[in-house]
Amino acid sequence: MSILFDTERKVFRLDAGSSSYAFCVGPWGQLLHLYYGARISDTDLGYLQSALNTGSFSPNPPEGDDSAFSLDTAFQEYPVNGTGDYRVAALAIRGENGSSATTLRYRSHTIRRGKYALDGLPAVYAAEDEAETLDVLMEDPLTGAEVHLLYGVLDRYSAITRAAVIRNSGQSPFVIEKAASAAVDFPTMDFDLVHLYGQWAGERQICRAPLTHDIRTVASKRGASSHAHNPFAALVSRNAGETSGEAYGASLVYSGNFAIETECDSLETARLVMGINPIDFAWTLNPGELFTTPEAVLVYSDEGLGGMSRTYHKLYRSHLCRGEWKEKIRPILVNNWEATYFDFNEEKLLAIAKDAADLGIEMLVMDDGWFGKRNDDRSSLGDWFVNEEKLKGGLKPLVEKVNALGLKFGIWFEPEMISPDSNLYRAHPEWTLCAPGREPSIGRHQYVLDMSRKDVQDYLFDVISGVLSGANIAYVKWDFNRNLSEAASAELPPERRKETFHRYVLGLYSLLERLTSAFPHVLFEGCSGGGGRFDPAMLYYSPQIWTSDDTDAIERCRIQYGTSLVYPPSSISAHVSAVPNHQTGRVTSFETRGNVAMAGAFGYELDLTKLTAEEKELVKKQVAQYHAYAPLVQDGDFYRLISPFEDENRCAWMSVSADKSEALVTFVVPRTRVNFNSYLRLAGLDPRKKYLDESTGRVLSGDTLMNAGLNLSRSYRDGESVLIHLKEVKA
C-alpha cells in the first residue's frame, strides 16, 4: 500500500518512491501537515507538529481557547483565508455575507486504487495497479463548500500529485476568490528557491537565490504560462547540487495564469502555495456546481536537482504525454520558416523537399504564410483556407508530391488568433476577446479569439479538421504569438468576467482534446513564439514543444539546459539553423549546431538548397547520428554536468541508457580561453562496467570516467564542441 491511514492517530502517510508525505486530522478537524521528505516507516508523527504560538496577536480557533495552538503557526495541509492564519492561503471563498473568511473541517476520506482524473483538465495518468488515490473531504459549514483534496501516489516515482475539487453543497451561490492546487509547509526556511525566468528568444533561464523573510511570488498573468516565468519552482537545501542534497520540486500542469508563492515567517518556517493566479480570477459557484483546480506535481529528491529532474522526465514522458507519439522516435524534419519566411510557393517548397529526401530528412513542415492572403503578419489569421496564389491547385497536390519523395508533410497553424484584416473578423468581430466597451489592444497585428466560446471552438475544430482531412498531414505546429489583454468575455455577465482567463484555458484544452482524438496519428508540436507556453499541460496534447525562436546553438545551451530542470529531452524541439544566426548574428560550426540540437527532438530550420556540398555531407552524418542516438536521448537518463549559468567557458551534459550500457556526452565551449584545461567527470554510469570511447578508441571503467573523468584539454575556438559516444565493452 502506498497510502496508509493510522485510524488511532488519524495520520495519513503517503509513500512514493524514496519519499514519504504525512499529515493528520487535528483536534478541531483541521488538516495538519507533519512531514515531507525521505522515506520513513512510522505513523506516530504528531510530535512533529509545531506547538509554538508566538505569532503577532494570533487568535485561537473558535472551537476552543487553547493558547498552545494557533493556525498562524501551525503546519497546515490546505490553509484558508481570514480565520486566523495570516500567511499566504490556498483557498478563499466569499459567501453571500460578503466575507471571504473561510473555514475547512475534515469530514471523511477514501483510499482507492488507480489515479484520479480531472474533468476538463490535463493530468498525470496511470494504470490501476500503478497508483493510488487519497480523497479527503473537507467542508465549510457556513458556505456549504465541500472541498475534495486529491492526492495521487505513483510509488515507482518519488512523485505525489495534488488537486482540489470544490463543490457548492449549500443553498446559495458563493464566489471562489482563490483556489490553489497545493500547499506545503516546511519546518525550516533553510532553502534556496530555484525557478525559471526569461523572455522571447531567451526562455527558462535558471535563477537560484536563498529564501528570506518575505513573500516571494513567481507568476504569470499574461493568459499563458509565458516566456517570462515557468510554472515550476524548487526548494533545495543550500548545499544541494546536481548529485547531492535535497530538492523539493513543484510543477503545475496548467497553461494559463499561475502563481507560486513562498512565505517565510519569524519562526524560520516556509510555506509554498501553487495554483491559478488569484489576480484577475474569481469563480461563481452555484448550488450543485463543481470547480476543479489544475494539478500540482510534487517531486522529492535526495540526489540533488539532477535526481529531481530525472523523476520529472520519466514521469512526464510516460504518464503525461499521450498517444501514438509519446514513445516513438520523432521524425527528422526541416521547417521552411527561416529558409523562406513568407516568400514561398510550391516550387520553393518542393526544391527544399527534394534536397531533404536526398539527405535522409523525413518530413517537410510548411510554416506560416500558406493560407488566406497571408504574405506578411498583417492579415488572414482565422482564414484557414489555402492561398492558391502560392500553392496552385491547393494543399493536396503539394502534399502528394512531397509524399512521393518519401517525406511526411507538416503544417503550421495559429488557431487562437484573428487578424483584423481577415474574412473571419469581418464576419465575426464579436469573437474577438475584449472587455465590452474597450478597444482591443493589438499585438503582432493580431487580436485573440475568445476561446471560452463554444462557437469559436466549434469553428476552429471544423476548419482545422477540414485541412487535416483534406490531405495527408502528419504533423501540426500549433503556435500562439501574443498574450491576452482586455480579457473579459462578452458572453459572461459583468459579475463573472474574472472567469475569462480560466475559461479560455479550458476552451483551449477542450479543442485540443477533440482534435488529438480525431487525428490520433498526427504529431502535434506546441509553440508560442518559441517557448512561451512550454508547460506540462501542453505536453498532454503535444509531446514536443518548440523550445525557443532563438536557434543559435550557444544561446540554446542555456535555454535547453534550463528547460531540462523539468522537461524531458524528448519534448525539447531543437533544430540546426543557418549562420549567421537569424537572431544573434553569431557564426558557429555546423558540427556544434548539430551537437546541441542532438539533445532534443532533432530537425533543421534552414534552406537546404543553399548548403554547400560539404555541409550536405555533414547533414547526412547528423541524420545517421540521430538515428543511432535518438533512442538514447529520448529514453535515457539525463545528467547535467557543467552549467552554462555557472561557467561561461564550458557547458556539458550526457544521456545514459537505462541499462547503463551506452552514453552520449556533449561538451560545448561557448567562449574559449588560452591554454584551455578541462577535465570532465561523467555521471550515471555503472562503475563496474568498461566503456569504449568511440572518439579515441580508449576503454575505461565507469568508475574512472565518473571519478577521474575525460581529459578534454586542448585548444578550442569559441563555439566548438565535442560529441562522445560511449559503448559498453563486454569482458
XYZ file of C-alpha atoms in Angstrom:
731
model
C 0.000 0.000 0.000
C 1.308 3.432 -0.955
C -1.280 5.221 1.195
C -1.672 4.339 4.884
C -4.152 5.706 7.415
C -3.490 5.230 11.122
C -7.055 5.222 12.475
C -5.964 5.662 16.095
C -3.761 8.674 15.452
C -5.676 9.907 12.386
C -2.436 10.155 10.443
C -2.148 9.762 6.664
C 1.201 8.635 5.263
C 1.823 8.589 1.531
C 4.879 6.665 0.336
C 6.102 7.488 -3.171
C 9.406 6.039 -4.325
C 12.120 7.255 -1.973
C 9.819 9.825 -0.330
C 7.092 9.986 2.312
C 4.440 12.628 2.899
C 2.374 12.768 6.083
C -0.446 14.798 7.626
C -3.115 14.295 10.256
C -6.586 15.371 11.292
C -6.190 17.962 14.050
C -8.262 18.321 17.239
C -10.921 20.512 15.613
C -10.863 18.930 12.180
C -8.143 20.961 10.506
C -5.672 19.040 8.382
C -2.221 19.499 9.889
C 0.890 18.837 7.828
C 3.501 16.654 9.530
C 6.286 15.629 7.188
C 7.605 15.616 3.629
C 10.986 14.167 2.747
C 12.989 10.952 2.567
C 11.009 7.759 3.116
C 10.097 6.885 6.701
C 8.284 3.959 8.330
C 6.366 5.436 11.294
C 2.913 6.958 11.532
C 3.222 8.187 15.130
C 4.225 11.600 13.851
C 2.049 14.024 15.786
C 5.079 15.162 17.754
C 6.347 16.897 14.588
C 3.520 19.451 14.631
C 4.643 22.852 15.852
C 3.438 23.695 19.370
C 4.637 27.285 19.227
C 2.124 30.093 19.464
C 4.187 33.235 19.291
C 2.642 34.943 16.307
C 1.702 38.597 16.484
C -1.676 38.661 18.257
C -2.777 35.456 16.521
C -6.217 34.187 17.605
C -7.146 30.656 18.553
C -9.790 28.585 16.757
C -13.344 29.314 17.921
C -13.832 25.670 18.946
C -11.575 26.120 21.971
C -9.385 28.713 23.659
C -6.194 26.674 23.501
C -3.259 29.006 23.871
C -0.912 26.246 22.693
C -2.495 26.119 19.235
C -2.807 28.786 16.585
C -3.490 28.404 12.900
C -0.986 31.200 12.334
C 1.914 28.977 13.440
C 0.560 25.500 12.704
C 1.789 23.475 9.741
C -1.269 23.025 7.555
C -2.265 20.953 4.566
C -4.590 23.382 2.782
C -4.585 26.747 4.594
C -7.588 29.026 4.232
C -8.115 32.766 4.328
C -9.374 35.068 7.048
C -9.818 32.801 10.094
C -6.573 33.115 12.000
C -3.783 32.152 9.598
C -2.210 35.330 8.207
C 0.246 33.642 5.872
C -0.457 33.082 2.189
C -3.604 30.981 1.827
C -4.612 28.217 -0.559
C -8.356 28.913 -0.506
C -10.605 31.940 -0.141
C -14.390 31.732 -0.610
C -16.650 34.782 -0.482
C -20.091 33.801 0.738
C -23.406 35.625 0.499
C -22.498 37.586 3.638
C -19.730 39.298 1.617
C -16.849 37.949 3.701
C -14.053 35.781 2.300
C -13.240 34.317 5.721
C -13.142 30.568 5.121
C -13.134 27.522 7.374
C -12.447 23.905 6.422
C -13.037 20.869 8.613
C -12.391 17.202 7.925
C -15.463 15.093 7.202
C -14.287 11.828 5.627
C -11.816 10.228 3.259
C -11.496 7.388 0.776
C -8.477 5.465 -0.483
C -8.751 3.701 -3.826
C -6.584 2.001 -6.412
C -5.660 3.922 -9.533
C -5.044 7.594 -10.213
C -7.790 10.233 -10.155
C -8.565 12.176 -13.355
C -9.614 15.829 -13.578
C -12.662 16.816 -15.599
C -11.637 19.110 -18.467
C -8.017 19.411 -17.323
C -4.854 17.511 -18.272
C -3.281 15.455 -15.501
C -0.796 12.687 -14.871
C -2.387 9.306 -15.574
C -1.554 5.736 -14.537
C -2.912 2.212 -14.777
C -4.941 0.957 -11.830
C -2.044 -1.105 -10.468
C 0.457 1.763 -10.821
C -1.073 4.334 -8.471
C -3.366 5.007 -5.538
C -5.643 7.957 -4.810
C -6.461 9.586 -1.491
C -9.584 11.759 -1.485
C -10.032 13.807 1.709
C -13.382 15.570 2.016
C -13.362 18.894 3.873
C -16.290 21.271 4.387
C -17.083 24.838 5.298
C -20.355 24.685 7.268
C -21.312 28.305 6.603
C -20.985 28.487 2.804
C -21.710 24.821 2.153
C -18.404 24.436 0.305
C -17.187 20.855 0.075
C -13.523 20.556 -0.851
C -12.131 17.259 -2.060
C -8.364 17.291 -1.600
C -6.992 14.770 -4.079
C -3.615 13.049 -3.730
C -2.185 10.739 -6.365
C 0.695 8.470 -5.382
C 2.830 6.724 -8.004
C 5.107 4.506 -5.976
C 7.536 3.873 -8.846
C 8.376 7.574 -8.750
C 9.175 9.940 -5.921
C 6.161 11.978 -7.028
C 2.881 12.976 -5.400
C 0.199 14.790 -7.377
C -2.349 17.113 -5.830
C -5.522 18.887 -6.878
C -8.720 20.177 -5.285
C -12.340 19.847 -6.372
C -14.739 22.355 -4.789
C -18.463 21.686 -4.735
C -21.221 24.024 -3.628
C -23.473 21.843 -1.497
C -25.225 24.849 0.038
C -28.356 26.759 -0.898
C -26.752 29.956 -2.217
C -24.031 30.822 -4.721
C -20.586 31.703 -3.475
C -17.502 33.119 -5.170
C -14.137 31.381 -5.159
C -11.539 34.141 -4.937
C -8.540 31.851 -4.654
C -8.205 28.106 -5.163
C -4.665 26.762 -5.127
C -3.774 23.256 -6.200
C -1.357 22.527 -3.354
C 0.296 23.977 -0.284
C 3.253 22.579 1.626
C 4.584 23.830 4.970
C 8.228 23.231 5.861
C 9.637 23.405 9.416
C 12.691 25.274 8.115
C 13.404 28.076 5.677
C 16.977 26.927 5.086
C 16.396 26.588 1.334
C 17.293 28.173 -1.942
C 14.427 28.908 -4.317
C 15.120 27.749 -7.873
C 12.846 28.902 -10.678
C 12.926 29.590 -14.416
C 12.562 33.081 -15.881
C 13.169 34.537 -19.331
C 11.844 36.376 -22.366
C 11.130 35.763 -26.005
C 14.229 34.098 -27.505
C 15.672 33.643 -24.022
C 13.333 31.286 -22.182
C 13.828 29.266 -18.993
C 16.963 30.813 -17.559
C 17.830 29.428 -14.133
C 17.520 31.678 -11.081
C 18.653 30.441 -7.661
C 18.522 32.555 -4.510
C 18.167 31.904 -0.763
C 14.771 32.208 0.867
C 14.481 35.269 3.075
C 11.860 36.660 5.449
C 9.410 37.801 2.837
C 6.656 36.701 0.485
C 8.040 35.859 -2.924
C 5.902 35.160 -5.984
C 6.772 33.566 -9.314
C 3.782 34.134 -11.557
C 2.184 34.896 -14.886
C -0.900 36.984 -15.563
C -0.399 37.013 -19.336
C -3.053 34.412 -20.121
C -0.337 31.833 -20.808
C 2.351 30.194 -18.728
C 4.625 32.640 -20.609
C 8.192 33.278 -21.704
C 8.709 35.366 -18.554
C 8.171 32.671 -15.915
C 7.555 28.938 -15.975
C 5.023 27.162 -13.702
C 7.784 25.412 -11.780
C 9.798 26.051 -8.646
C 12.027 24.005 -6.384
C 13.097 24.453 -2.806
C 16.584 22.995 -2.457
C 18.895 22.672 0.516
C 21.619 25.301 0.498
C 24.291 22.672 -0.198
C 22.334 20.910 -2.936
C 23.904 20.468 -6.329
C 23.246 18.208 -9.278
C 24.040 14.940 -7.497
C 23.519 15.522 -3.775
C 21.327 17.426 -1.356
C 17.572 17.661 -1.002
C 15.316 19.128 -3.676
C 11.542 19.613 -3.500
C 10.112 20.274 -6.956
C 6.673 21.767 -7.610
C 5.333 21.771 -11.172
C 1.870 22.955 -12.216
C 0.037 21.191 -15.058
C -1.523 24.374 -16.413
C -1.107 26.711 -19.384
C -2.691 29.912 -18.043
C -2.198 32.450 -15.272
C -0.399 30.819 -12.348
C 1.223 31.829 -9.083
C 3.840 30.078 -6.953
C 4.103 31.830 -3.594
C 6.686 31.238 -0.895
C 6.480 32.852 2.521
C 8.976 32.641 5.371
C 7.904 33.754 8.841
C 9.576 34.813 12.069
C 9.671 31.210 13.269
C 12.013 30.344 10.372
C 9.396 28.160 8.680
C 8.489 28.239 4.993
C 5.251 27.787 3.066
C 4.844 27.110 -0.641
C 1.463 27.584 -2.352
C 0.917 26.813 -6.043
C -2.071 27.208 -8.341
C -4.108 29.547 -10.515
C -3.053 33.169 -10.111
C -5.704 34.846 -7.912
C -5.117 38.165 -9.701
C -7.931 38.672 -12.244
C -9.596 35.479 -11.040
C -12.939 34.846 -9.397
C -15.381 31.997 -9.990
C -19.046 31.962 -9.071
C -20.191 28.511 -7.983
C -23.916 27.919 -7.920
C -25.506 25.208 -5.740
C -24.540 21.760 -7.030
C -21.725 23.006 -9.281
C -18.057 21.940 -9.167
C -14.796 23.767 -9.678
C -11.599 21.794 -10.284
C -8.088 23.175 -9.838
C -5.200 22.213 -12.105
C -2.855 19.503 -10.905
C 0.356 20.166 -8.989
C 3.123 17.566 -9.245
C 5.448 17.411 -6.232
C 8.768 15.581 -6.553
C 11.259 14.885 -3.766
C 14.897 14.056 -4.379
C 17.781 13.395 -2.022
C 20.057 13.200 -5.072
C 20.031 16.900 -5.815
C 18.485 18.723 -8.727
C 19.567 16.001 -11.111
C 17.575 13.351 -9.255
C 14.530 15.637 -9.210
C 14.812 16.305 -12.945
C 15.124 12.641 -13.895
C 11.957 11.878 -11.937
C 10.051 14.592 -13.803
C 11.488 13.387 -17.119
C 10.361 9.798 -16.622
C 7.004 10.731 -15.152
C 6.075 13.270 -17.814
C 7.409 11.158 -20.675
C 5.472 8.046 -19.617
C 2.475 9.342 -17.626
C 1.671 12.792 -19.037
C 2.487 12.657 -22.744
C -0.092 10.527 -24.520
C -0.901 8.908 -27.803
C 0.954 7.305 -30.635
C 3.971 9.614 -30.485
C 4.763 9.657 -26.782
C 7.310 6.830 -27.081
C 8.033 6.876 -30.818
C 11.270 8.274 -32.173
C 10.310 11.595 -33.725
C 10.899 12.161 -37.443
C 13.723 14.465 -38.535
C 12.032 17.481 -40.061
C 13.008 20.565 -41.979
C 10.894 23.677 -41.394
C 10.828 26.305 -44.133
C 10.363 29.354 -41.844
C 13.953 30.576 -41.595
C 14.543 29.382 -45.157
C 11.816 31.450 -46.841
C 9.720 33.264 -44.219
C 6.518 34.297 -46.086
C 8.155 34.263 -49.519
C 7.489 30.762 -50.808
C 5.488 28.834 -53.359
C 5.111 25.217 -54.362
C 8.323 25.251 -56.405
C 10.439 26.525 -53.496
C 8.949 24.006 -51.074
C 9.459 21.113 -53.473
C 13.066 22.131 -54.049
C 13.695 22.010 -50.290
C 11.805 18.703 -50.095
C 13.899 17.116 -52.864
C 17.133 18.001 -51.099
C 15.648 16.814 -47.802
C 14.834 13.427 -49.320
C 18.352 13.103 -50.733
C 19.859 13.890 -47.316
C 17.713 11.430 -45.331
C 15.427 14.017 -43.694
C 11.973 12.578 -43.085
C 9.474 15.458 -43.047
C 8.854 18.850 -44.617
C 6.974 21.374 -42.461
C 5.276 24.305 -44.170
C 5.196 27.186 -41.706
C 3.294 30.498 -41.632
C 2.009 32.004 -44.872
C 0.112 29.212 -46.665
C -3.456 30.471 -46.016
C -5.809 33.343 -46.797
C -3.921 36.286 -48.315
C -1.016 35.849 -45.923
C 2.137 37.468 -47.338
C 3.205 39.104 -44.084
C 1.980 39.096 -40.472
C -0.701 41.737 -41.055
C -3.609 39.620 -42.305
C -5.562 36.385 -42.632
C -5.271 34.692 -39.225
C -8.569 32.838 -38.891
C -8.928 32.261 -42.650
C -7.728 28.671 -42.664
C -8.091 28.024 -46.380
C -5.230 27.602 -48.845
C -3.701 30.610 -50.585
C -3.804 29.280 -54.138
C -1.694 32.139 -55.438
C 1.175 30.413 -53.632
C 0.012 26.802 -53.817
C -1.586 26.256 -57.206
C -4.302 23.613 -57.022
C -4.429 23.671 -53.234
C -2.803 21.670 -50.497
C -3.461 18.073 -51.506
C -1.390 18.064 -54.743
C 1.584 19.579 -52.876
C 1.349 17.011 -50.095
C 1.122 14.170 -52.617
C 4.264 15.409 -54.386
C 6.136 15.658 -51.078
C 4.928 12.195 -50.049
C 6.062 10.824 -53.427
C 9.594 11.922 -52.490
C 9.356 9.745 -49.390
C 8.720 12.595 -46.930
C 5.916 13.212 -44.485
C 4.225 16.610 -44.536
C 3.561 19.003 -41.664
C 1.751 22.308 -41.403
C 1.629 25.411 -39.169
C -1.482 26.872 -37.521
C -2.100 29.740 -35.130
C -5.718 28.881 -34.291
C -6.243 31.092 -31.228
C -5.592 34.331 -33.104
C -7.518 36.517 -35.541
C -6.298 39.276 -37.853
C -8.379 42.469 -38.124
C -7.788 42.092 -41.864
C -9.467 38.707 -42.300
C -12.714 37.297 -43.568
C -13.299 35.781 -40.148
C -13.035 39.126 -38.350
C -15.302 40.817 -40.871
C -17.887 38.057 -40.305
C -17.478 37.691 -36.545
C -15.892 40.711 -34.845
C -17.725 39.634 -31.671
C -15.452 36.580 -31.456
C -12.505 38.808 -30.513
C -11.547 38.624 -26.866
C -12.149 42.083 -25.431
C -13.789 43.727 -22.437
C -17.086 45.263 -23.624
C -16.741 48.994 -24.238
C -12.979 48.852 -24.795
C -10.892 48.733 -27.932
C -8.777 45.578 -28.015
C -5.024 46.008 -27.818
C -3.210 44.690 -30.848
C -0.008 42.678 -30.824
C 1.865 41.405 -33.872
C -1.006 42.914 -35.877
C -3.471 40.420 -34.387
C -6.233 40.037 -31.847
C -7.059 36.985 -29.727
C -10.114 34.811 -30.276
C -12.350 34.241 -27.261
C -11.554 30.575 -26.701
C -14.081 30.399 -23.862
C -16.858 30.486 -26.500
C -18.227 27.181 -27.755
C -18.981 28.649 -31.199
C -15.327 29.674 -31.566
C -14.156 26.220 -30.537
C -16.565 24.579 -32.989
C -15.462 26.823 -35.848
C -11.801 26.041 -35.234
C -12.452 22.328 -34.946
C -14.323 22.319 -38.240
C -11.792 24.328 -40.261
C -8.710 22.574 -38.829
C -10.352 19.180 -39.298
C -11.098 20.128 -42.889
C -7.434 20.873 -43.570
C -6.184 17.745 -41.801
C -8.750 15.546 -43.533
C -8.177 17.066 -46.951
C -4.541 15.987 -47.286
C -2.107 13.531 -45.729
C -0.963 15.784 -42.874
C 1.359 14.052 -40.390
C 2.330 16.959 -38.116
C 0.826 20.184 -36.791
C 2.816 23.051 -35.295
C 0.357 24.911 -33.022
C 1.524 28.482 -32.443
C 0.386 31.276 -30.069
C 2.077 34.602 -30.724
C 0.722 37.149 -28.290
C -0.516 37.365 -24.733
C -4.076 38.085 -23.614
C -5.294 41.564 -22.755
C -8.727 43.085 -22.063
C -9.625 39.513 -21.085
C -13.318 39.758 -20.251
C -15.567 37.585 -22.368
C -18.628 39.386 -23.711
C -20.575 36.150 -23.255
C -20.272 36.358 -19.475
C -22.287 38.715 -17.262
C -20.246 41.569 -15.746
C -20.016 39.950 -12.304
C -18.464 36.792 -13.796
C -15.920 38.243 -16.196
C -12.984 37.371 -13.969
C -13.675 33.794 -15.004
C -12.470 34.568 -18.537
C -8.790 33.700 -18.195
C -9.514 30.242 -16.822
C -12.405 29.622 -19.198
C -10.077 30.500 -22.071
C -7.659 27.775 -20.996
C -10.468 25.250 -20.527
C -11.691 26.061 -24.045
C -8.193 25.534 -25.441
C -7.934 22.147 -23.731
C -11.365 21.133 -24.997
C -10.413 21.950 -28.589
C -7.061 20.170 -28.330
C -8.740 17.105 -26.835
C -11.193 16.940 -29.736
C -8.512 17.372 -32.381
C -5.975 14.945 -30.929
C -8.731 12.362 -30.502
C -9.990 12.859 -34.067
C -6.465 12.723 -35.539
C -4.528 10.312 -33.310
C -1.799 9.700 -35.913
C -0.863 13.374 -36.217
C 2.164 14.562 -34.246
C 1.230 17.866 -32.579
C 4.012 20.246 -31.580
C 3.270 23.117 -29.219
C 4.690 26.579 -29.846
C 4.241 30.109 -28.538
C 6.701 32.407 -30.233
C 9.068 29.608 -29.324
C 8.781 28.533 -25.694
C 6.148 30.935 -24.356
C 3.826 28.095 -23.424
C 6.272 25.331 -22.555
C 4.391 23.751 -19.669
C 3.323 20.263 -18.550
C -0.293 20.718 -19.631
C 0.703 21.281 -23.254
C 2.738 18.054 -23.163
C -0.547 16.236 -22.534
C -1.597 17.204 -26.071
C 1.740 17.753 -27.829
C 4.634 15.507 -26.770
C 7.156 18.021 -28.062
C 7.290 21.831 -27.926
C 9.286 24.333 -29.953
C 11.735 25.357 -27.274
C 12.654 28.849 -28.445
C 12.645 31.018 -31.539
C 16.321 31.587 -30.754
C 18.024 28.849 -32.780
C 21.581 29.986 -32.015
C 23.460 26.956 -30.678
C 25.287 28.876 -27.943
C 22.093 30.517 -26.690
C 20.334 27.159 -26.918
C 22.860 25.680 -24.447
C 21.372 27.868 -21.727
C 17.766 27.586 -22.900
C 17.815 23.793 -23.220
C 19.823 23.381 -20.007
C 17.220 25.349 -18.034
C 14.345 23.558 -19.739
C 15.818 20.209 -18.669
C 15.218 21.037 -14.995
C 11.647 19.787 -15.500
C 11.024 18.708 -19.073
C 12.308 15.531 -20.763
C 14.719 15.837 -23.714
C 12.137 14.096 -25.922
C 9.894 17.167 -25.515
C 12.589 19.727 -26.394
C 12.435 20.550 -30.106
C 15.909 21.578 -31.265
C 16.949 22.447 -34.824
C 20.088 23.181 -36.803
C 19.715 26.653 -38.355
C 21.680 28.792 -40.797
C 24.590 31.094 -39.972
C 24.983 33.930 -39.356
C 22.180 33.047 -36.965
C 18.980 34.954 -37.698
C 18.502 36.005 -34.052
C 22.031 36.700 -32.789
C 24.168 37.012 -35.922
C 26.612 34.518 -34.391
C 28.512 32.066 -36.567
C 29.027 28.597 -35.118
C 30.189 25.446 -36.834
C 27.758 23.052 -38.459
C 29.043 20.363 -36.077
C 28.234 22.386 -32.946
C 24.794 23.315 -34.227
C 24.131 19.620 -34.747
C 25.641 18.521 -31.439
C 23.458 20.942 -29.465
C 20.303 20.070 -31.410
C 21.012 16.352 -30.958
C 19.986 16.767 -27.292
C 16.293 17.021 -28.202
C 13.753 16.322 -30.931
C 16.081 16.950 -33.870
C 15.465 18.878 -37.074
C 16.535 21.665 -39.432
C 15.495 25.300 -39.767
C 17.255 26.465 -42.940
C 17.253 26.404 -46.737
C 18.743 23.074 -47.733
C 19.108 24.241 -51.336
C 21.726 26.796 -50.272
C 24.030 24.359 -48.466
C 27.472 23.572 -49.823
C 28.408 20.033 -50.785
C 30.465 19.782 -47.593
C 27.518 20.935 -45.469
C 25.224 18.410 -47.140
C 27.652 15.650 -46.216
C 27.519 16.916 -42.620
C 23.718 16.757 -42.736
C 23.929 13.121 -43.830
C 26.311 12.447 -40.944
C 23.983 14.154 -38.450
C 20.970 12.250 -39.778
C 22.859 8.985 -39.239
C 23.904 10.089 -35.744
C 20.332 10.965 -34.832
C 19.067 7.561 -35.924
C 21.811 5.938 -33.864
C 21.432 8.102 -30.767
C 17.752 9.124 -30.685
C 16.568 6.181 -28.521
C 19.316 7.004 -26.031
C 18.477 10.725 -25.945
C 14.706 10.190 -25.839
C 14.504 7.379 -23.288
C 17.782 7.632 -21.390
C 18.589 9.254 -18.061
C 19.735 12.859 -18.482
C 22.638 14.247 -16.450
C 23.696 17.891 -16.398
C 27.490 18.054 -15.955
C 28.605 21.691 -16.334
C 26.150 24.561 -16.122
C 26.455 27.436 -18.639
C 24.876 29.606 -15.930
C 27.904 28.992 -13.709
C 30.751 28.586 -16.223
C 30.958 30.984 -19.172
C 33.601 28.831 -20.861
C 32.082 25.351 -20.711
C 28.771 23.524 -20.832
C 28.224 19.768 -20.743
C 25.501 17.174 -20.398
C 25.012 13.473 -21.108
C 22.363 10.810 -21.627
C 22.750 7.282 -20.235
C 20.706 4.263 -21.300
C 18.519 2.591 -18.687
C 20.785 -0.480 -18.582
C 23.875 1.782 -18.395
C 25.400 0.113 -21.452
C 25.616 3.279 -23.533
C 26.053 7.019 -23.076
C 26.231 10.141 -25.211
C 28.276 13.064 -23.863
C 28.082 16.623 -25.219
C 30.742 19.220 -24.359
C 30.439 22.790 -25.666
C 32.847 25.714 -25.356
C 30.717 28.871 -25.682
C 33.708 31.097 -25.006
C 37.266 29.829 -25.069
C 40.447 30.990 -23.383
C 44.145 30.435 -23.987
C 45.561 27.146 -22.634
C 42.142 25.630 -22.094
C 42.433 22.907 -19.455
C 39.304 20.815 -18.973
C 38.608 17.513 -17.264
C 35.023 16.322 -17.425
C 33.688 13.960 -14.776
C 30.801 11.882 -16.089
C 27.770 10.610 -14.190
C 25.201 7.824 -14.206
C 27.468 5.049 -15.492
C 27.921 1.616 -13.958
C 31.231 1.836 -12.039
C 31.956 -1.838 -12.745
C 31.429 -1.730 -16.495
C 34.043 -0.994 -19.152
C 33.235 1.608 -21.794
C 34.716 2.203 -25.234
C 35.178 5.877 -26.110
C 34.470 5.713 -29.843
C 36.185 9.042 -30.466
C 39.575 7.851 -29.141
C 39.353 4.061 -29.039
C 40.226 4.163 -25.342
C 38.488 1.729 -22.960
C 37.897 2.960 -19.417
C 35.847 1.722 -16.475
C 32.746 3.525 -15.310
C 34.344 4.462 -12.002
C 37.332 6.011 -13.784
C 35.070 8.012 -16.088
C 32.994 9.279 -13.154
C 35.839 9.989 -10.729
C 38.823 10.906 -12.902
C 36.784 11.899 -15.932
C 37.660 12.577 -19.545
C 40.617 14.793 -20.406
C 39.192 17.266 -22.919
C 42.052 19.760 -22.586
C 43.139 21.256 -25.918
C 42.910 24.480 -27.870
C 39.325 25.429 -28.713
C 37.751 28.196 -30.735
C 34.624 29.949 -29.492
C 31.627 27.742 -30.127
C 33.459 24.472 -30.664
C 32.016 21.275 -29.246
C 32.698 17.579 -28.797
C 30.241 14.689 -29.059
C 31.411 11.472 -27.394
C 29.655 8.129 -27.661
C 30.460 5.521 -25.027
C 29.561 1.869 -25.506
C 29.899 -0.955 -23.005
C 32.651 -3.440 -23.778
C 31.837 -6.941 -22.576
C 34.563 -8.666 -20.616
